[in-house]
Short mmCIF file of N, CA, C and O in Angstrom, two decimals:
data_model
loop_
_atom_site.label_atom_id
_atom_site.label_comp_id
_atom_site.label_asym_id
_atom_site.label_seq_id
_atom_site.Cartn_x
_atom_site.Cartn_y
_atom_site.Cartn_z
N UNK A 1 9.90 12.74 -14.86
CA UNK A 1 10.81 11.91 -15.61
C UNK A 1 11.69 11.10 -14.67
O UNK A 1 12.02 9.95 -14.97
N UNK A 2 12.09 11.68 -13.56
CA UNK A 2 12.95 10.97 -12.61
C UNK A 2 12.24 9.81 -11.95
O UNK A 2 12.87 8.79 -11.66
N UNK A 3 10.94 9.96 -11.71
CA UNK A 3 10.18 8.87 -11.09
C UNK A 3 10.15 7.66 -12.03
O UNK A 3 10.38 6.54 -11.61
N UNK A 4 9.90 7.91 -13.30
CA UNK A 4 9.88 6.83 -14.28
C UNK A 4 11.25 6.18 -14.45
O UNK A 4 11.36 4.96 -14.61
N UNK A 5 12.30 6.99 -14.40
CA UNK A 5 13.65 6.45 -14.50
C UNK A 5 13.96 5.54 -13.31
O UNK A 5 14.56 4.47 -13.46
N UNK A 6 13.55 5.96 -12.12
CA UNK A 6 13.77 5.13 -10.93
C UNK A 6 13.04 3.81 -11.01
O UNK A 6 13.60 2.75 -10.68
N UNK A 7 11.80 3.85 -11.47
CA UNK A 7 11.03 2.61 -11.63
C UNK A 7 11.67 1.71 -12.69
O UNK A 7 11.78 0.50 -12.51
N UNK A 8 12.11 2.31 -13.80
CA UNK A 8 12.75 1.55 -14.86
C UNK A 8 14.02 0.86 -14.36
O UNK A 8 14.25 -0.34 -14.63
N UNK A 9 14.87 1.60 -13.64
CA UNK A 9 16.09 1.00 -13.11
C UNK A 9 15.78 -0.15 -12.16
O UNK A 9 16.45 -1.19 -12.18
N UNK A 10 14.78 0.05 -11.31
CA UNK A 10 14.42 -1.01 -10.37
C UNK A 10 13.93 -2.26 -11.09
O UNK A 10 14.32 -3.38 -10.74
N UNK A 11 13.10 -2.08 -12.11
CA UNK A 11 12.56 -3.24 -12.85
C UNK A 11 13.67 -3.98 -13.60
O UNK A 11 13.73 -5.21 -13.57
N UNK A 12 14.54 -3.23 -14.27
CA UNK A 12 15.64 -3.88 -14.99
C UNK A 12 16.55 -4.61 -14.01
O UNK A 12 16.99 -5.74 -14.27
N UNK A 13 16.82 -4.01 -12.86
CA UNK A 13 17.64 -4.67 -11.85
C UNK A 13 17.00 -5.94 -11.32
O UNK A 13 17.66 -6.95 -11.11
N UNK A 14 15.67 -5.88 -11.10
CA UNK A 14 14.97 -7.07 -10.61
C UNK A 14 15.00 -8.18 -11.66
O UNK A 14 15.16 -9.37 -11.31
N UNK A 15 14.87 -7.83 -12.92
CA UNK A 15 14.94 -8.84 -13.98
C UNK A 15 16.33 -9.48 -14.01
O UNK A 15 16.46 -10.71 -14.10
N UNK A 16 17.37 -8.65 -13.92
CA UNK A 16 18.73 -9.21 -13.92
C UNK A 16 19.00 -10.06 -12.68
O UNK A 16 19.67 -11.09 -12.76
N UNK A 17 18.49 -9.64 -11.54
CA UNK A 17 18.79 -10.35 -10.29
C UNK A 17 18.01 -11.65 -10.15
O UNK A 17 18.53 -12.64 -9.65
N UNK A 18 16.74 -11.65 -10.60
CA UNK A 18 15.88 -12.80 -10.30
C UNK A 18 15.47 -13.63 -11.51
O UNK A 18 15.15 -14.80 -11.36
N UNK A 19 15.47 -13.07 -12.71
CA UNK A 19 14.91 -13.79 -13.85
C UNK A 19 15.97 -14.31 -14.82
O UNK A 19 15.71 -15.25 -15.56
N UNK A 20 17.13 -13.71 -14.85
CA UNK A 20 18.16 -14.12 -15.80
C UNK A 20 19.06 -15.15 -15.15
O UNK A 20 19.65 -14.91 -14.09
N UNK A 21 19.17 -16.30 -15.79
CA UNK A 21 20.01 -17.38 -15.27
C UNK A 21 21.17 -17.65 -16.23
O UNK A 21 21.44 -18.78 -16.61
N UNK A 22 21.87 -16.60 -16.59
CA UNK A 22 23.01 -16.72 -17.49
C UNK A 22 24.28 -16.52 -16.68
O UNK A 22 24.37 -15.61 -15.86
N UNK A 23 25.25 -17.35 -16.90
CA UNK A 23 26.53 -17.24 -16.20
C UNK A 23 27.54 -16.58 -17.12
O UNK A 23 27.89 -17.12 -18.18
N UNK A 24 28.01 -15.42 -16.71
CA UNK A 24 29.02 -14.68 -17.46
C UNK A 24 30.26 -14.62 -16.59
O UNK A 24 30.18 -14.31 -15.40
N UNK A 25 31.43 -14.90 -17.17
CA UNK A 25 32.64 -14.98 -16.36
C UNK A 25 33.16 -13.62 -15.91
O UNK A 25 33.75 -13.50 -14.86
N UNK A 26 32.93 -12.57 -16.69
CA UNK A 26 33.53 -11.28 -16.39
C UNK A 26 32.63 -10.35 -15.58
O UNK A 26 33.07 -9.27 -15.17
N UNK A 27 31.38 -10.74 -15.31
CA UNK A 27 30.49 -9.90 -14.52
C UNK A 27 29.49 -10.77 -13.77
O UNK A 27 29.05 -11.80 -14.27
N UNK A 28 29.15 -10.36 -12.57
CA UNK A 28 28.14 -11.05 -11.78
C UNK A 28 26.81 -10.33 -12.00
O UNK A 28 26.59 -9.22 -11.50
N UNK A 29 25.92 -10.96 -12.77
CA UNK A 29 24.66 -10.31 -13.12
C UNK A 29 23.74 -10.11 -11.92
O UNK A 29 22.95 -9.17 -11.90
N UNK A 30 23.83 -10.98 -10.92
CA UNK A 30 23.04 -10.78 -9.71
C UNK A 30 23.44 -9.49 -9.01
O UNK A 30 22.60 -8.70 -8.59
N UNK A 31 24.75 -9.25 -8.89
CA UNK A 31 25.23 -8.03 -8.25
C UNK A 31 24.83 -6.79 -9.04
O UNK A 31 24.40 -5.79 -8.46
N UNK A 32 24.94 -6.86 -10.36
CA UNK A 32 24.52 -5.73 -11.19
C UNK A 32 23.03 -5.47 -11.02
O UNK A 32 22.60 -4.31 -10.92
N UNK A 33 22.25 -6.51 -10.92
CA UNK A 33 20.81 -6.35 -10.71
C UNK A 33 20.51 -5.68 -9.38
O UNK A 33 19.67 -4.77 -9.31
N UNK A 34 21.19 -6.12 -8.33
CA UNK A 34 20.97 -5.50 -7.01
C UNK A 34 21.41 -4.04 -7.00
O UNK A 34 20.77 -3.18 -6.39
N UNK A 35 22.52 -3.74 -7.68
CA UNK A 35 22.97 -2.35 -7.76
C UNK A 35 21.97 -1.48 -8.52
O UNK A 35 21.70 -0.34 -8.13
N UNK A 36 21.43 -2.00 -9.61
CA UNK A 36 20.43 -1.24 -10.36
C UNK A 36 19.16 -1.03 -9.55
O UNK A 36 18.54 0.04 -9.61
N UNK A 37 18.75 -2.03 -8.78
CA UNK A 37 17.57 -1.86 -7.93
C UNK A 37 17.82 -0.80 -6.86
O UNK A 37 16.95 0.04 -6.59
N UNK A 38 19.01 -0.81 -6.27
CA UNK A 38 19.34 0.22 -5.29
C UNK A 38 19.37 1.61 -5.90
O UNK A 38 18.86 2.58 -5.32
N UNK A 39 19.96 1.72 -7.09
CA UNK A 39 20.00 3.01 -7.77
C UNK A 39 18.60 3.48 -8.13
O UNK A 39 18.29 4.67 -8.04
N UNK A 40 17.74 2.56 -8.53
CA UNK A 40 16.36 2.91 -8.85
C UNK A 40 15.61 3.45 -7.65
O UNK A 40 14.87 4.43 -7.75
N UNK A 41 15.82 2.84 -6.50
CA UNK A 41 15.16 3.33 -5.27
C UNK A 41 15.67 4.72 -4.92
O UNK A 41 14.89 5.61 -4.57
N UNK A 42 16.99 4.94 -5.03
CA UNK A 42 17.56 6.25 -4.71
C UNK A 42 17.02 7.33 -5.66
O UNK A 42 16.62 8.41 -5.22
N UNK A 43 16.99 7.05 -6.95
CA UNK A 43 16.48 8.02 -7.93
C UNK A 43 15.01 8.30 -7.67
O UNK A 43 14.56 9.45 -7.74
N UNK A 44 14.23 7.27 -7.36
CA UNK A 44 12.81 7.44 -7.09
C UNK A 44 12.58 8.33 -5.87
O UNK A 44 11.77 9.27 -5.91
N UNK A 45 13.30 8.08 -4.79
CA UNK A 45 13.13 8.87 -3.56
C UNK A 45 13.55 10.32 -3.78
O UNK A 45 12.86 11.26 -3.36
N UNK A 46 14.68 10.53 -4.45
CA UNK A 46 15.13 11.90 -4.72
C UNK A 46 14.12 12.63 -5.60
O UNK A 46 13.83 13.81 -5.38
N UNK A 47 13.55 11.95 -6.59
CA UNK A 47 12.56 12.58 -7.46
C UNK A 47 11.30 12.97 -6.68
O UNK A 47 10.74 14.04 -6.88
N UNK A 48 10.86 12.10 -5.78
CA UNK A 48 9.68 12.42 -4.96
C UNK A 48 9.96 13.63 -4.08
O UNK A 48 9.11 14.52 -3.94
N UNK A 49 11.15 13.71 -3.50
CA UNK A 49 11.50 14.85 -2.65
C UNK A 49 11.53 16.14 -3.47
O UNK A 49 11.02 17.18 -3.04
N UNK A 50 12.11 16.09 -4.67
CA UNK A 50 12.17 17.29 -5.50
C UNK A 50 10.79 17.73 -5.97
O UNK A 50 10.51 18.93 -6.06
N UNK A 51 9.93 16.78 -6.28
CA UNK A 51 8.56 17.14 -6.68
C UNK A 51 7.81 17.76 -5.51
O UNK A 51 7.06 18.73 -5.68
N UNK A 52 8.04 17.25 -4.31
CA UNK A 52 7.36 17.79 -3.13
C UNK A 52 7.83 19.21 -2.84
O UNK A 52 7.03 20.04 -2.39
N UNK A 53 9.07 19.52 -3.12
CA UNK A 53 9.58 20.87 -2.88
C UNK A 53 9.03 21.87 -3.88
O UNK A 53 8.94 23.05 -3.58
N UNK A 54 8.68 21.43 -5.08
CA UNK A 54 8.19 22.34 -6.11
C UNK A 54 6.70 22.63 -5.99
O UNK A 54 6.18 23.44 -6.73
N UNK A 55 6.00 21.99 -5.06
CA UNK A 55 4.56 22.14 -4.97
C UNK A 55 4.18 23.39 -4.19
O UNK A 55 3.64 23.32 -3.12
N UNK A 56 4.45 24.53 -4.71
CA UNK A 56 3.98 25.76 -4.11
C UNK A 56 3.57 26.71 -5.23
O UNK A 56 4.26 26.83 -6.24
N UNK A 57 2.45 27.36 -5.05
CA UNK A 57 1.96 28.29 -6.06
C UNK A 57 1.63 29.61 -5.39
O UNK A 57 1.20 29.66 -4.24
N UNK A 58 1.84 30.67 -6.12
CA UNK A 58 1.48 32.00 -5.64
C UNK A 58 0.62 32.63 -6.73
O UNK A 58 1.02 32.71 -7.88
N UNK A 59 -0.58 33.05 -6.36
CA UNK A 59 -1.43 33.73 -7.32
C UNK A 59 -1.77 35.11 -6.79
O UNK A 59 -2.12 35.26 -5.62
N UNK A 60 -1.63 36.10 -7.62
CA UNK A 60 -1.91 37.48 -7.24
C UNK A 60 -3.03 38.00 -8.12
O UNK A 60 -2.95 37.91 -9.34
N UNK A 61 -4.05 38.55 -7.49
CA UNK A 61 -5.16 39.13 -8.21
C UNK A 61 -5.18 40.63 -7.94
O UNK A 61 -5.23 41.05 -6.79
N UNK A 62 -5.12 41.41 -8.99
CA UNK A 62 -5.14 42.86 -8.83
C UNK A 62 -6.52 43.38 -9.20
O UNK A 62 -7.10 42.97 -10.18
N UNK A 63 -6.97 44.32 -8.41
CA UNK A 63 -8.26 44.94 -8.70
C UNK A 63 -8.04 46.39 -9.12
O UNK A 63 -6.92 46.90 -9.08
N UNK A 64 -9.10 47.03 -9.49
CA UNK A 64 -9.01 48.39 -10.00
C UNK A 64 -8.61 49.37 -8.89
O UNK A 64 -8.68 49.09 -7.71
N UNK A 65 -8.22 50.56 -9.30
CA UNK A 65 -7.85 51.63 -8.39
C UNK A 65 -9.11 52.18 -7.75
O UNK A 65 -10.11 52.45 -8.43
N UNK A 66 -9.09 52.36 -6.42
CA UNK A 66 -10.27 52.88 -5.73
C UNK A 66 -10.34 54.40 -5.84
O UNK A 66 -9.53 55.04 -6.51
N UNK A 67 -11.32 55.00 -5.16
CA UNK A 67 -11.58 56.44 -5.28
C UNK A 67 -10.41 57.28 -4.74
O UNK A 67 -10.20 58.40 -5.19
N UNK A 68 -9.65 56.76 -3.80
CA UNK A 68 -8.54 57.51 -3.23
C UNK A 68 -7.25 57.35 -4.03
O UNK A 68 -6.23 57.92 -3.69
N UNK A 69 -7.27 56.57 -5.07
CA UNK A 69 -6.09 56.37 -5.90
C UNK A 69 -5.21 55.22 -5.45
O UNK A 69 -4.11 55.03 -5.94
N UNK A 70 -5.69 54.43 -4.50
CA UNK A 70 -4.93 53.28 -4.02
C UNK A 70 -5.33 52.02 -4.79
O UNK A 70 -6.51 51.81 -5.06
N UNK A 71 -4.35 51.22 -5.11
CA UNK A 71 -4.65 49.96 -5.80
C UNK A 71 -4.75 48.88 -4.74
O UNK A 71 -3.89 48.72 -3.89
N UNK A 72 -5.80 48.09 -4.81
CA UNK A 72 -6.03 47.01 -3.87
C UNK A 72 -5.50 45.71 -4.47
O UNK A 72 -5.87 45.34 -5.58
N UNK A 73 -4.64 45.05 -3.74
CA UNK A 73 -4.02 43.82 -4.23
C UNK A 73 -4.39 42.68 -3.28
O UNK A 73 -4.25 42.78 -2.08
N UNK A 74 -4.87 41.59 -3.87
CA UNK A 74 -5.19 40.39 -3.09
C UNK A 74 -4.19 39.31 -3.50
O UNK A 74 -4.06 39.00 -4.67
N UNK A 75 -3.50 38.74 -2.52
CA UNK A 75 -2.50 37.72 -2.79
C UNK A 75 -2.82 36.47 -2.02
O UNK A 75 -3.25 36.52 -0.87
N UNK A 76 -2.64 35.31 -2.66
CA UNK A 76 -2.88 34.03 -2.02
C UNK A 76 -1.72 33.12 -2.32
O UNK A 76 -1.31 32.97 -3.46
N UNK A 77 -1.20 32.47 -1.29
CA UNK A 77 -0.06 31.56 -1.46
C UNK A 77 -0.45 30.19 -0.93
O UNK A 77 -0.98 30.06 0.17
N UNK A 78 -0.21 29.18 -1.73
CA UNK A 78 -0.53 27.81 -1.37
C UNK A 78 0.74 26.99 -1.42
O UNK A 78 1.41 26.95 -2.44
N UNK A 79 1.04 26.32 -0.33
CA UNK A 79 2.20 25.42 -0.31
C UNK A 79 1.69 24.04 0.05
O UNK A 79 1.06 23.84 1.07
N UNK A 80 1.97 23.08 -0.81
CA UNK A 80 1.54 21.72 -0.56
C UNK A 80 2.70 20.91 0.00
O UNK A 80 3.76 20.86 -0.59
N UNK A 81 2.49 20.28 1.12
CA UNK A 81 3.50 19.41 1.73
C UNK A 81 3.11 17.97 1.49
O UNK A 81 2.16 17.48 2.08
N UNK A 82 3.83 17.30 0.62
CA UNK A 82 3.53 15.91 0.31
C UNK A 82 4.19 14.99 1.34
O UNK A 82 3.61 14.05 1.82
N UNK A 83 5.43 15.28 1.67
CA UNK A 83 6.16 14.41 2.61
C UNK A 83 6.22 15.03 3.97
O UNK A 83 6.31 16.14 4.21
#
């Protein structure tokens, strides 16, 4: 969701900065557009970093008890580093 929000903010900012030619006395739409583009980039980068940190899985497979009464456990851990 954060990645989409970052892209949305960037696109809206680019539209305000480059495509809208309306002069409003109380606000500078070019500045607002640049601020939204900057905020979109920041949200996008933070979202990518958070997604990269969550990419780790741990799966544990348990097998039956052997003749001596010991349970054999097989564990596998996968960590994906995106960045």
